[in-house]
Coordinates of C-alpha atoms (C1' of nucleotides) in Angstrom, one line a residue:
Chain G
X1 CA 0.9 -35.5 -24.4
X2 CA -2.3 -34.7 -22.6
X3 CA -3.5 -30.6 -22.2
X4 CA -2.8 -28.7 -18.9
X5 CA -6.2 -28.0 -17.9
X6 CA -7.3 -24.4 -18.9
X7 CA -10.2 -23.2 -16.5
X8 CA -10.7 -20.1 -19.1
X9 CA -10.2 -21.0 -22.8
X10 CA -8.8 -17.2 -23.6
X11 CA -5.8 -17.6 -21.4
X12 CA -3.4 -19.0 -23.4
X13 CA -0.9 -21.5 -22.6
X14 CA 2.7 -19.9 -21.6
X15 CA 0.3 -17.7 -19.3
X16 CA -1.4 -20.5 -17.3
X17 CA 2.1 -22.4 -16.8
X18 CA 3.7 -18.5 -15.9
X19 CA 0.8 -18.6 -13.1
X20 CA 1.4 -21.9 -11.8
X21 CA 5.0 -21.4 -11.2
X22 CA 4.5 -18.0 -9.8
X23 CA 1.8 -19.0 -7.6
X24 CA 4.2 -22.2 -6.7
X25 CA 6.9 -18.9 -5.7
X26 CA 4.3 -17.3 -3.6
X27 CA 3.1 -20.3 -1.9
X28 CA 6.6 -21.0 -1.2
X29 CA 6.5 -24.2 -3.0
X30 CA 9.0 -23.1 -4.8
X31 CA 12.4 -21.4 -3.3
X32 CA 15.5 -18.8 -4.4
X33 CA 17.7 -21.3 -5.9
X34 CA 15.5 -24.0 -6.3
X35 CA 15.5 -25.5 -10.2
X36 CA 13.1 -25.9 -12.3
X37 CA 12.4 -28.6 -14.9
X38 CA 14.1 -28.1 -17.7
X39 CA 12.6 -26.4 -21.1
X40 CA 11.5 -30.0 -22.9
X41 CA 10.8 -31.5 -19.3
X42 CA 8.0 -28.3 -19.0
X43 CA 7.1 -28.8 -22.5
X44 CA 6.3 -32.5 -22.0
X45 CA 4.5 -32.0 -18.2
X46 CA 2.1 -29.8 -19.8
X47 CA 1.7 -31.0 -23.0
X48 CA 2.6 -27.6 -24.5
X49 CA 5.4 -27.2 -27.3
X50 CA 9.4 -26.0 -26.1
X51 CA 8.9 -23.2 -27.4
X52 CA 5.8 -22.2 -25.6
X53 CA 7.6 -23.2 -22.4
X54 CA 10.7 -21.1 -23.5
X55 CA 8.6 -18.4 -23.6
X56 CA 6.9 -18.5 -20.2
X57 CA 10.4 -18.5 -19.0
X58 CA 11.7 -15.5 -20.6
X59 CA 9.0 -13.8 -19.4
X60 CA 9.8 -14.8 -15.7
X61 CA 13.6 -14.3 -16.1
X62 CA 12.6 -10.2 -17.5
X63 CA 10.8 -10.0 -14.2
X64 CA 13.8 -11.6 -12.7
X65 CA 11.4 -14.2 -11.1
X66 CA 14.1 -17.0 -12.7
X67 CA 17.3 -17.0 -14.1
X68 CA 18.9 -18.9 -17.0
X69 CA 22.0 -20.9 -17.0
X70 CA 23.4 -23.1 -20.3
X71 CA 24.0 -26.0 -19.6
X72 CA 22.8 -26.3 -16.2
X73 CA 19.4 -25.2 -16.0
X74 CA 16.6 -22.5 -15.2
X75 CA 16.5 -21.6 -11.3
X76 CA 14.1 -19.7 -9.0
X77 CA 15.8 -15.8 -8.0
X78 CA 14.3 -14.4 -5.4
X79 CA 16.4 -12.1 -3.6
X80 CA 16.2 -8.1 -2.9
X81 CA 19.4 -5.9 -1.4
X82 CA 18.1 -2.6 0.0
X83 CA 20.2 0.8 -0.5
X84 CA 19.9 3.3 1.5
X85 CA 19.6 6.3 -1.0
X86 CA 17.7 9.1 -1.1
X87 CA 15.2 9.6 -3.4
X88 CA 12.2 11.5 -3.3
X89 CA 8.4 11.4 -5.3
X90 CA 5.9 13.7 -5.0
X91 CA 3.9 13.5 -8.0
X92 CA 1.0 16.0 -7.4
X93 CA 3.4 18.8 -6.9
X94 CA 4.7 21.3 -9.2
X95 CA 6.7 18.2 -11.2
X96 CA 5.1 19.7 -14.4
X97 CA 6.6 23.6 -14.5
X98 CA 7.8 23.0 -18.3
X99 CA 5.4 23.0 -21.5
X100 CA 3.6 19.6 -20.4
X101 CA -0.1 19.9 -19.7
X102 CA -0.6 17.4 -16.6
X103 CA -4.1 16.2 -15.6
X104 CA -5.8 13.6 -13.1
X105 CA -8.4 11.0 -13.6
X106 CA -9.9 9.7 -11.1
X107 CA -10.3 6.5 -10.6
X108 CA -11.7 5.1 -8.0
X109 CA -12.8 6.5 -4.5
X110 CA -13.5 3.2 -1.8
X111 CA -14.0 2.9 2.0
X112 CA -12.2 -0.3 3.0
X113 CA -11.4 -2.6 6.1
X114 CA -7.6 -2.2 6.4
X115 CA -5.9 -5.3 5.7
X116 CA -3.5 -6.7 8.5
X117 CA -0.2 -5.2 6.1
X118 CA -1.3 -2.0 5.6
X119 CA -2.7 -1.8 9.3
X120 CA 1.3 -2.4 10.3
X121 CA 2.3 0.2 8.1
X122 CA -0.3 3.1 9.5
X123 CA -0.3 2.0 12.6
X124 CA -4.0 1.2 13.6
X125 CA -6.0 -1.8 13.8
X126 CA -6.8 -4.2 11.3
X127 CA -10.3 -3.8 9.9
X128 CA -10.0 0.0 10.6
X129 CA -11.9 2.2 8.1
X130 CA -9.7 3.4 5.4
X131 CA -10.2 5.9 1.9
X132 CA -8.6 4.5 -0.6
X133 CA -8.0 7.0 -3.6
X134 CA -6.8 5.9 -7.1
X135 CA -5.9 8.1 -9.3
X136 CA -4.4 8.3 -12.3
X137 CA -1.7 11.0 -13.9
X138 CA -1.5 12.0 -17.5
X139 CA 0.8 14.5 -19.2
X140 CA -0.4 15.8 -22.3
X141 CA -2.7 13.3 -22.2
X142 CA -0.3 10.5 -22.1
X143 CA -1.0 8.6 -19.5
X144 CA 2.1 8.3 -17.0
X145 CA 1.4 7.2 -13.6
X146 CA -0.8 5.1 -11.7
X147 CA -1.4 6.6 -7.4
X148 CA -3.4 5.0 -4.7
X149 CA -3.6 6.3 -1.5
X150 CA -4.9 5.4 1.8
X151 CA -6.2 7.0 5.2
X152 CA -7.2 6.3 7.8
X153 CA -11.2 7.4 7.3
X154 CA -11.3 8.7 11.0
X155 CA -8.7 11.6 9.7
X156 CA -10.7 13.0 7.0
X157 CA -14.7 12.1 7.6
X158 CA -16.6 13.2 4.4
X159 CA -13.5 13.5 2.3
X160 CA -14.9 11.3 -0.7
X161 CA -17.6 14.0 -1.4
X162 CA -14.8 16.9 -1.4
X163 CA -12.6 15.5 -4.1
X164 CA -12.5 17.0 -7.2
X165 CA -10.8 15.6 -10.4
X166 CA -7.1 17.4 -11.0
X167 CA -7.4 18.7 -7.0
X168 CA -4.2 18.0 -4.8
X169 CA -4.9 15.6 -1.9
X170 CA -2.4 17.7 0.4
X171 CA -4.3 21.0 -0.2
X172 CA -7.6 19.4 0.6
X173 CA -5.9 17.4 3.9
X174 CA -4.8 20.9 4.9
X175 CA -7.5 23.1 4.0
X176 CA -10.2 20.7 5.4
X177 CA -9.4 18.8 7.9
X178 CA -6.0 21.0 9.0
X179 CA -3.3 17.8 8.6
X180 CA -0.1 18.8 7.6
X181 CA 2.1 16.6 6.1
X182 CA 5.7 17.0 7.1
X183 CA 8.2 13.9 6.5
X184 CA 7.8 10.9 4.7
X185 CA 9.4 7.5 4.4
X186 CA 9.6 6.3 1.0
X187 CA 10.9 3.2 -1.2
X188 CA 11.7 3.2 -4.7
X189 CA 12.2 0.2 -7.2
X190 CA 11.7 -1.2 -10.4
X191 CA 8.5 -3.2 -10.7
X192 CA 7.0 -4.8 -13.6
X193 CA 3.7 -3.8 -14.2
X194 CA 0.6 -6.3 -15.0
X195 CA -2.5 -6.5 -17.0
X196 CA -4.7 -4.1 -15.5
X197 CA -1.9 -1.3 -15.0
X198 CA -0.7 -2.0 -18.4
X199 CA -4.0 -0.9 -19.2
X200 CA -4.2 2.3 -17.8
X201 CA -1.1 3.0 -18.9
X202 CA -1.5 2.2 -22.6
X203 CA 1.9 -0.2 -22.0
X204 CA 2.8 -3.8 -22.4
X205 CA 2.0 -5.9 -19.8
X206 CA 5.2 -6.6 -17.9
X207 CA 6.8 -3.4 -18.5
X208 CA 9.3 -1.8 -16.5
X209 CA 7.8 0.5 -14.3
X210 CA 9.0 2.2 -11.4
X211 CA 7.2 1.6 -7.7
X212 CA 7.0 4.1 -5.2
X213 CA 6.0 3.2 -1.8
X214 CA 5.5 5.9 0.7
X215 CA 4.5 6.5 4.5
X216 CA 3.4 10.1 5.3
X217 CA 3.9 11.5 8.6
X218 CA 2.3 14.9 10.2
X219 CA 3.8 17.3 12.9
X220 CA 2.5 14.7 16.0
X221 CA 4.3 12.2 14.0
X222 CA 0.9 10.1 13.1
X223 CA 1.0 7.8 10.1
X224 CA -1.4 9.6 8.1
X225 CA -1.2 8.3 4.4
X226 CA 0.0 4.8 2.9
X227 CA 0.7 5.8 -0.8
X228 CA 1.4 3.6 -4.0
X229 CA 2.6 4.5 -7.2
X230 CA 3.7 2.8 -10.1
X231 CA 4.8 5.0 -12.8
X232 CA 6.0 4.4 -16.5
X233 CA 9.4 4.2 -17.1
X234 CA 9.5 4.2 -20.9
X235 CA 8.1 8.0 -21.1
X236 CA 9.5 9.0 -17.9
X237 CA 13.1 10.9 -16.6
X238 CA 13.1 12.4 -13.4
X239 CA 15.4 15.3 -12.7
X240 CA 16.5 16.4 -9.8
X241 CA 18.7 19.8 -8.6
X242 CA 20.7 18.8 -5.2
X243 CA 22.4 20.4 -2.3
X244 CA 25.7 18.4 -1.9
X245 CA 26.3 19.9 1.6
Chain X
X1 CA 15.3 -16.5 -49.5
X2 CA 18.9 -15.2 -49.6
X3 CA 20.4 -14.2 -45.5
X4 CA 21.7 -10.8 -44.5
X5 CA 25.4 -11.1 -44.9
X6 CA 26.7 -11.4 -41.4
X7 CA 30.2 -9.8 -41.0
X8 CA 30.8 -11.7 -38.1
X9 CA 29.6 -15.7 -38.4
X10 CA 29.0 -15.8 -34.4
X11 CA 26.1 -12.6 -34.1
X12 CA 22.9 -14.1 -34.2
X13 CA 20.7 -13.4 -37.0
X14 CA 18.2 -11.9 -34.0
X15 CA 20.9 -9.9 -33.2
X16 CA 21.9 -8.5 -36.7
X17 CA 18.8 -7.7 -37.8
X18 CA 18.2 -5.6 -34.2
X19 CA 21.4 -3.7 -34.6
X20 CA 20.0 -3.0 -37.7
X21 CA 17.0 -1.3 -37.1
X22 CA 18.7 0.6 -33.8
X23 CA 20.8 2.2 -36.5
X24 CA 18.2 3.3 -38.2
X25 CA 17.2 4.8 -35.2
X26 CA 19.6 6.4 -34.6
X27 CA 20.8 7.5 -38.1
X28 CA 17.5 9.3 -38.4
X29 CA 16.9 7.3 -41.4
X30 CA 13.6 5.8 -38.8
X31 CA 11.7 8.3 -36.6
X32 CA 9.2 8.0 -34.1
X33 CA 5.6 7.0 -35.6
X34 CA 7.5 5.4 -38.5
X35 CA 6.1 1.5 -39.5
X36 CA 8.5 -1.0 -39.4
X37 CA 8.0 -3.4 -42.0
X38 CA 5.4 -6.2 -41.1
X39 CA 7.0 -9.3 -38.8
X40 CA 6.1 -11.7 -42.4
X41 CA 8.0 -8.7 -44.6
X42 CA 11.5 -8.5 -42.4
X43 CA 11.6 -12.2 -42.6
X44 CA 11.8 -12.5 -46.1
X45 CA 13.9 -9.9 -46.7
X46 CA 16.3 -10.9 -43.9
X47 CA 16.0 -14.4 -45.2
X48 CA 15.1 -15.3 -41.9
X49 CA 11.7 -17.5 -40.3
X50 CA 9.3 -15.1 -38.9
X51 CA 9.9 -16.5 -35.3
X52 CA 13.7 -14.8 -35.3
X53 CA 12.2 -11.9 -36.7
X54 CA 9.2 -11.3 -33.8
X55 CA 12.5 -11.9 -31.2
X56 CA 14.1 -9.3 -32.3
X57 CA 10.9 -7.3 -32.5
X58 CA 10.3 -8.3 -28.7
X59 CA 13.8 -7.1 -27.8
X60 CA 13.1 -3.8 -28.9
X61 CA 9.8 -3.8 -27.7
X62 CA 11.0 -4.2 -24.3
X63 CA 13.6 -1.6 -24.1
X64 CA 10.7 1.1 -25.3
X65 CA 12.1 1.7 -29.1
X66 CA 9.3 -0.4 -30.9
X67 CA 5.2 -0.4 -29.9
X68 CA 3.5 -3.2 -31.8
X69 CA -0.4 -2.9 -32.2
X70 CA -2.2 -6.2 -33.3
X71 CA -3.6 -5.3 -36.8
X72 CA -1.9 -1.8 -37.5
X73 CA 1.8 -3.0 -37.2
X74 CA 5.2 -2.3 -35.4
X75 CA 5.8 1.4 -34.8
X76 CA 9.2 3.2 -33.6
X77 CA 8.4 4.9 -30.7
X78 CA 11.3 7.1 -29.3
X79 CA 9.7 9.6 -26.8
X80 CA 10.5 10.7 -23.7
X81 CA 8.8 13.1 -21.3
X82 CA 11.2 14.7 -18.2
X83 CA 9.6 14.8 -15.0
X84 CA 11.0 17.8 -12.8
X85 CA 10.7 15.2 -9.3
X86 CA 13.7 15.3 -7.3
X87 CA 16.0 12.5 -6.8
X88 CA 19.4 11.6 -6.0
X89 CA 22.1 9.3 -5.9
X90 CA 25.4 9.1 -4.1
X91 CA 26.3 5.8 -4.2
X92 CA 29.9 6.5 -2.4
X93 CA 28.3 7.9 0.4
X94 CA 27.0 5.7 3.8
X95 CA 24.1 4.3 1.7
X96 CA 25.1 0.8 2.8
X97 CA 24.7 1.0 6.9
X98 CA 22.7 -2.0 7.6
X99 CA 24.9 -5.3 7.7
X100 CA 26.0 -5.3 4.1
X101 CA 29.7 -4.7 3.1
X102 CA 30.1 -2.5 0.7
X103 CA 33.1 -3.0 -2.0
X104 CA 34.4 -1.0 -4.8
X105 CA 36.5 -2.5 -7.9
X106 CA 38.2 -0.6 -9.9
X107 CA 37.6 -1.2 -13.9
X108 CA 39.9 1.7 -15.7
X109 CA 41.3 4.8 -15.0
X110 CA 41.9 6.6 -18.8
X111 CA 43.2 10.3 -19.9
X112 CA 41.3 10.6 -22.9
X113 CA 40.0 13.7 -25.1
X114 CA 36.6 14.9 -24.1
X115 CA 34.0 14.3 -26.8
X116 CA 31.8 17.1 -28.5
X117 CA 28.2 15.7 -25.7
X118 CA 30.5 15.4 -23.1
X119 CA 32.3 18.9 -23.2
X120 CA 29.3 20.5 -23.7
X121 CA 28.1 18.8 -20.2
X122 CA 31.5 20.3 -18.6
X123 CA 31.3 23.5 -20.0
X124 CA 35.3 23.1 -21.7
X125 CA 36.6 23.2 -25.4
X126 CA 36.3 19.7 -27.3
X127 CA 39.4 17.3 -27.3
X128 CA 40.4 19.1 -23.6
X129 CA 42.1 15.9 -21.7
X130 CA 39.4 14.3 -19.5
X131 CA 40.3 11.6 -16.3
X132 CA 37.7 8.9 -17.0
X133 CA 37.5 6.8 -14.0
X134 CA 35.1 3.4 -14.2
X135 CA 34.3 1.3 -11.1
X136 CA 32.5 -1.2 -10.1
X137 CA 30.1 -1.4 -6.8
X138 CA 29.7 -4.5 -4.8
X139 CA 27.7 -4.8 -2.2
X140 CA 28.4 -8.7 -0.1
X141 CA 30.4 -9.5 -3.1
X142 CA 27.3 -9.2 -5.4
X143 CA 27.7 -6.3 -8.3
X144 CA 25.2 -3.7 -8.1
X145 CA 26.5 -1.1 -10.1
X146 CA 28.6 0.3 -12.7
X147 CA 29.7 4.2 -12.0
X148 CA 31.7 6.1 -14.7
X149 CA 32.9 9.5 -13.6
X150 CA 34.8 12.1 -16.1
X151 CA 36.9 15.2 -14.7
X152 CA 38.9 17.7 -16.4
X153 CA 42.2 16.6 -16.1
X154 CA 43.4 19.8 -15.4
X155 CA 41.7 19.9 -12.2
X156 CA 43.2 16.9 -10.4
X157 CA 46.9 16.4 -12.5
X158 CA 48.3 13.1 -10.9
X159 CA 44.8 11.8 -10.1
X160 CA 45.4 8.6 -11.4
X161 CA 48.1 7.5 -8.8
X162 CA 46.0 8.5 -5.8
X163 CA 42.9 6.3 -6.2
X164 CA 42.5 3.6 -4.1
X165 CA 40.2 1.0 -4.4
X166 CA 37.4 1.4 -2.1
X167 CA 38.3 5.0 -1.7
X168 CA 35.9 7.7 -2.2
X169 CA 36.1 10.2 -5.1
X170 CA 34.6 12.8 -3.7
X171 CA 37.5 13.0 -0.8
X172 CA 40.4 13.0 -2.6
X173 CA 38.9 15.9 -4.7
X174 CA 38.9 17.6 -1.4
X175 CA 41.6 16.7 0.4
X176 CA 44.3 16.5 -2.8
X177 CA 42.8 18.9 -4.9
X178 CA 40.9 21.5 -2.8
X179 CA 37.8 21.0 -4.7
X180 CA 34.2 20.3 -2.8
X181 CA 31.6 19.6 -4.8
X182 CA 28.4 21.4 -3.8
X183 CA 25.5 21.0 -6.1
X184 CA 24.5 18.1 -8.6
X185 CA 22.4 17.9 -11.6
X186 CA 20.8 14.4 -12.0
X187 CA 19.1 12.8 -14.4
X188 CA 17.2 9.0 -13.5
X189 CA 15.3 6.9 -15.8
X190 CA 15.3 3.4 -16.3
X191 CA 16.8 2.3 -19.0
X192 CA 18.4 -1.6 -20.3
X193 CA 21.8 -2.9 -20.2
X194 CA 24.1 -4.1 -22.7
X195 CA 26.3 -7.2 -22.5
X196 CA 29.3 -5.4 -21.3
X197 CA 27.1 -4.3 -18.5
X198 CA 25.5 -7.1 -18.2
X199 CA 28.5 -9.0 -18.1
X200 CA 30.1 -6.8 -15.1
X201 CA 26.6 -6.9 -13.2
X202 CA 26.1 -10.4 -13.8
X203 CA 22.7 -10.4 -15.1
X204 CA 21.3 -10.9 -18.6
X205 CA 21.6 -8.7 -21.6
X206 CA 18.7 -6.0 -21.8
X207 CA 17.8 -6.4 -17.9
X208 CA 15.8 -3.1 -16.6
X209 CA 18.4 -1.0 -14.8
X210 CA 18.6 2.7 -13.2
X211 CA 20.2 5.2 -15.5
X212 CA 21.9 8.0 -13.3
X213 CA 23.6 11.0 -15.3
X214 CA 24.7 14.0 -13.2
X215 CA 26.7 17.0 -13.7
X216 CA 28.3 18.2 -10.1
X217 CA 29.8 21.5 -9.7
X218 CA 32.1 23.1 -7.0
X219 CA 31.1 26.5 -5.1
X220 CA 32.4 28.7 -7.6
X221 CA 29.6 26.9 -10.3
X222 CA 32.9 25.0 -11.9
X223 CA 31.2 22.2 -13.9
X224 CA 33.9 19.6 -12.3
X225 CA 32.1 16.2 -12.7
X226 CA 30.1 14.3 -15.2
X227 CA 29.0 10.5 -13.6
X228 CA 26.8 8.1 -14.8
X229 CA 25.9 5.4 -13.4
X230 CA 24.0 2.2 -14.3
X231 CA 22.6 0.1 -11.3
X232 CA 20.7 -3.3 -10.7
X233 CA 17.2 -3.1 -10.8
X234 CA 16.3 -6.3 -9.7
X235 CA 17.9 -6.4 -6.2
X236 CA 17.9 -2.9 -5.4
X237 CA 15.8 -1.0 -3.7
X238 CA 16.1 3.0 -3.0
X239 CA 15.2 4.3 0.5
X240 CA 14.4 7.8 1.6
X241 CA 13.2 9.4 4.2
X242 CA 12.4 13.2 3.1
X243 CA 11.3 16.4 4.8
X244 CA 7.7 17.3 3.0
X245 CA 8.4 21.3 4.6
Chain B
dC1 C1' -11.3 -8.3 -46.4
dA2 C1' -6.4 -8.2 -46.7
dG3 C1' -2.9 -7.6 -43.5
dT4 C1' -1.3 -7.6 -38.8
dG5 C1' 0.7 -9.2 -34.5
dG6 C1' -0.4 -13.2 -30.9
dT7 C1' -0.1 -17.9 -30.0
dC8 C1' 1.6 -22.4 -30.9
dT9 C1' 3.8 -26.6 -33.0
dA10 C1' 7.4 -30.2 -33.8
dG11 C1' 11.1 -30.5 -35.2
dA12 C1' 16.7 -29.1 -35.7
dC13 C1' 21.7 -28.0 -34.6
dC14 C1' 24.7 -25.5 -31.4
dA15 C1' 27.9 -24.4 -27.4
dC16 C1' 28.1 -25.0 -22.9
dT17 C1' 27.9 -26.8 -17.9
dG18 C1' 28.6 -30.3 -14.6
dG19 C1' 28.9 -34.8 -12.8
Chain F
dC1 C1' 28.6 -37.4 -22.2
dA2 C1' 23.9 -36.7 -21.1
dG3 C1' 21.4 -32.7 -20.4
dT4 C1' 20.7 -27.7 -20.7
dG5 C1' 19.4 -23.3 -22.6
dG6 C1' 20.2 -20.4 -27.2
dT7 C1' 19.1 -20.0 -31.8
dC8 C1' 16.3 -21.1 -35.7
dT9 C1' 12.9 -23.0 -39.1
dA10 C1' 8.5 -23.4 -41.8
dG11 C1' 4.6 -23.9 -41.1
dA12 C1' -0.5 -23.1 -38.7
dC13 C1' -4.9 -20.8 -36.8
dC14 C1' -6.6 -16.7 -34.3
dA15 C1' -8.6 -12.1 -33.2
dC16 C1' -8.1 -7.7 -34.4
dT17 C1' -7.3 -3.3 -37.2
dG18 C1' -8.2 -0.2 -40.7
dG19 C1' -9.1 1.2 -45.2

DNA sequence: CAGTGGTCTAGACCACTGG
DNA sequence: CAGTGGTCTAGACCACTGG
C-alpha cells in the first residue's frame, strides 16, 4: 500500500497518476486501443483509494484521452477524423458590432528561436527569429479568448515597440511594414483547456474550449503569421450570415 | 435522512437530484448568480452522501450551468455572450474528399405541428404541419453527427417518399420542388450531449459537442429551413481555407 | 471563525461484458 | 463466473472565502 512518489506535495494524487498516464500517451508508451489497468488495479499500484483513481479517469475520458467500457475495461482513444468544413475566425475584427464592450490585454511580447514545428508550418528555418504576441480578449470585461501569434521577426523589425494594447495586428502589419494579409488556412476543434489558460480565462481547468489554428498568407503567397487561439466555449456563440451560392 | 422519492427505481440518485436543479433552471424558479444550497446541505436534504451530491454538482459544472468557488459556494451561471465571427456548416456538401466514405442513416422522417420557437424561426402560424427529417452522418462507419432539419410541409408535399438514404436534402429541394436555398443563418457553440445523442454518436453522456442551428432561406427571403445539428467534438476537426479580402 | 468546495479513504452492492 | 466500471456511503482533513 506504499505512496506514489509525489515530487511536489501540492499536487494531489488523481493529478500525478493523470500525468503519468498522459505522459505514458505522449511517449507512446501507451497506444489507441491499448487497456489500462483496471480502477482497483490503479488504486492498488499507486497506493491511492478507487475512488481517487476513478476520478483521474473521468477526467481523461471528458478529454476523450480514454474511454469506459462496463465490464470490460478503461482503454486508451486516440484518434482524430478531419472534416473539411468551412469555418472562419477572425477575432480582432469587427466581431463585437452589438452592445459588448471588447478590449485586449496584452500579454506577453517575446523574440524566439522557431521551433522545428512551427518552422514547417511558416516555412523558414528552424531557429529563425520569431515575435511571438499573446494576447488576451475580453468582452465587457469577461475574459473570452486567449491569441498568440507568431512572425517571422525579419517581416516586421521593431514591431514589439509599435504595439499598443487594444491595436489590431493587421492594421499595424499594413500600415508599417505594408503586408497585406489575404487568405488563410485555418483549423478549428474542441480542445480542453489547462491550468494556466483556465487562469486567464477565469474557467475550470479542463474546460471545453474551442482551438483555432491558423496560417496567414499575403499577395506573394509568403507564410506570414502562425496564429493560436483558444477561446471559451461556455460564454461564447458564434454567428455567422452565409452565401449558399 | 429520508431519500428523494424516485418515480423511477432505475434513475440514479446523481441523476435525480441533477434533473432537479436543471428544472429549476429552467422554470425560472433559479437564475443566474443564485446560490445553490452548500454540497453538505443538498445531501441531507436529498438523503443522499455528500460524494453523490458533488457528482451531480460536477455534471453541471461541466456543461457551464453551475460555477463553484472554494469558500463562497456553488453558483448558477447561465450566460452567454454571441460573438458576430462567421462560420459555417454544410455537412451534406463535399466536406469529406480525402479517403473517408461518407454515409448517411436515416433516423425518422415525421409530419408534425410546428411548435410556438420553432414557427417563430420559420416565419409561419403555430401548429402549421412541419416535415421533420432526422439523420445520422457516418463518416468510415463511425457516427459523427446527428442533423435534424424542419420544412414547411407545404413546400415539399410528398417529401417523405423521395428521400433516399445518402441523398442530399438540399437537391431534391431543387430538383423536386424548385426551391434553392441561397442564404443561411447559423448559430455554433459548443454545447453537451444527452444520452439519446450520446447513444446514436456513440460516445458518453454529456461529451462536448458542436451545436449548429441555422435558418436557410430561398431567393425570394422564404424562411424554408430550420437544421440543427449536433456533431462529435472529439474526432472532428473543421478546416477552412478563407479569403482575408 | 464558521462555512465552503477540494481531496481522499475503505468499504459496499449493482449490472454488465467476455472468455 | 471472475472481473469491470457505475453508483453510493459516511466519514476525514485541507485551504480558502467572506462576513
Amino acid at each position: 500500500m506504499s505512496r506514489i512518489h509525489r515530487e511536489d506535495e501540492d499536487i494531489p494524487y488523481y493529478k500525478v497518476l493523470k500525468d503519468k498516464i498522459i505522459e505514458d500517451i505522449e511517449s507512446g508508451k501507451l497506444n489507441h486501443g491499448d487497456k489500462l489497468p483496471s480502477e482497483r488495479e490503479l488504486a492498488e499500484q499507486f497506493g491511492i483509494s478507487r475512488m481517487t483513481a476513478r476520478h483521474t479517469l473521468s477526467i481523461l475520458e471528458r478529454e476523450g484521452l480514454v474511454e469506459r467500457r462496463v465490464g470490460a475495461g478503461t482503454f486508451i482513444t486516440n484518434k482524430r477524423i478531419e472534416l473539411d468544413t468551412i469555418t472562419f475566425n477572425s477575432f480582432s475584427k469587427n466581431m463585437l458590432g452589438r452592445g459588448y464592450i471588447p478590449s485586449t490585454k496584452k500579454l506577453s511580447i517575446q523574440r524566439i528561436p522557431a521551433k522545428a514545428v512551427l518552422a514547417k508550418k511558416l516555412r523558414i528555418s528552424e531557429g529563425e527569429e520569431l515575435i511571438a504576441i499573446k494576447r488576451l480578449r475580453l468582452v465587457n470585461d469577461t475574459p473570452v479568448a486567449i491569441e498568440e501569434s507568431c512572425i517571422p521577426y525579419k517581416y516586421c523589425v521593431g514591431i514589439e515597440d509599435l504595439i499598443q494594447e487594444d491595436a489590431s495586428l493587421y492594421q499595424l502589419l499594413e500600415e508599417k511594414f505594408g503586408i497585406v494579409l489575404v487568405r488563410a488556412q485555418e483549423y478549428m476543434q474542441v480542445t480542453f483547456c489547462d491550468e494556466s489558460e483556465s487562469k486567464l480565462l477565469r474557467i475550470k481547468t479542463e474546460s471545453p474550449c474551442i482551438l483555432l489554428e491558423a496560417v496567414a498568407f499575403d499577395k506573394e503567397e509568403r507564410e506570414i503569421e502562425f496564429s493560436r487561439s483558444i477561446t471559451r466555449s461556455d460564454i461564447v456563440r458564434y454567428y455567422s450570415e452565409l452565401r449558399l451560392r
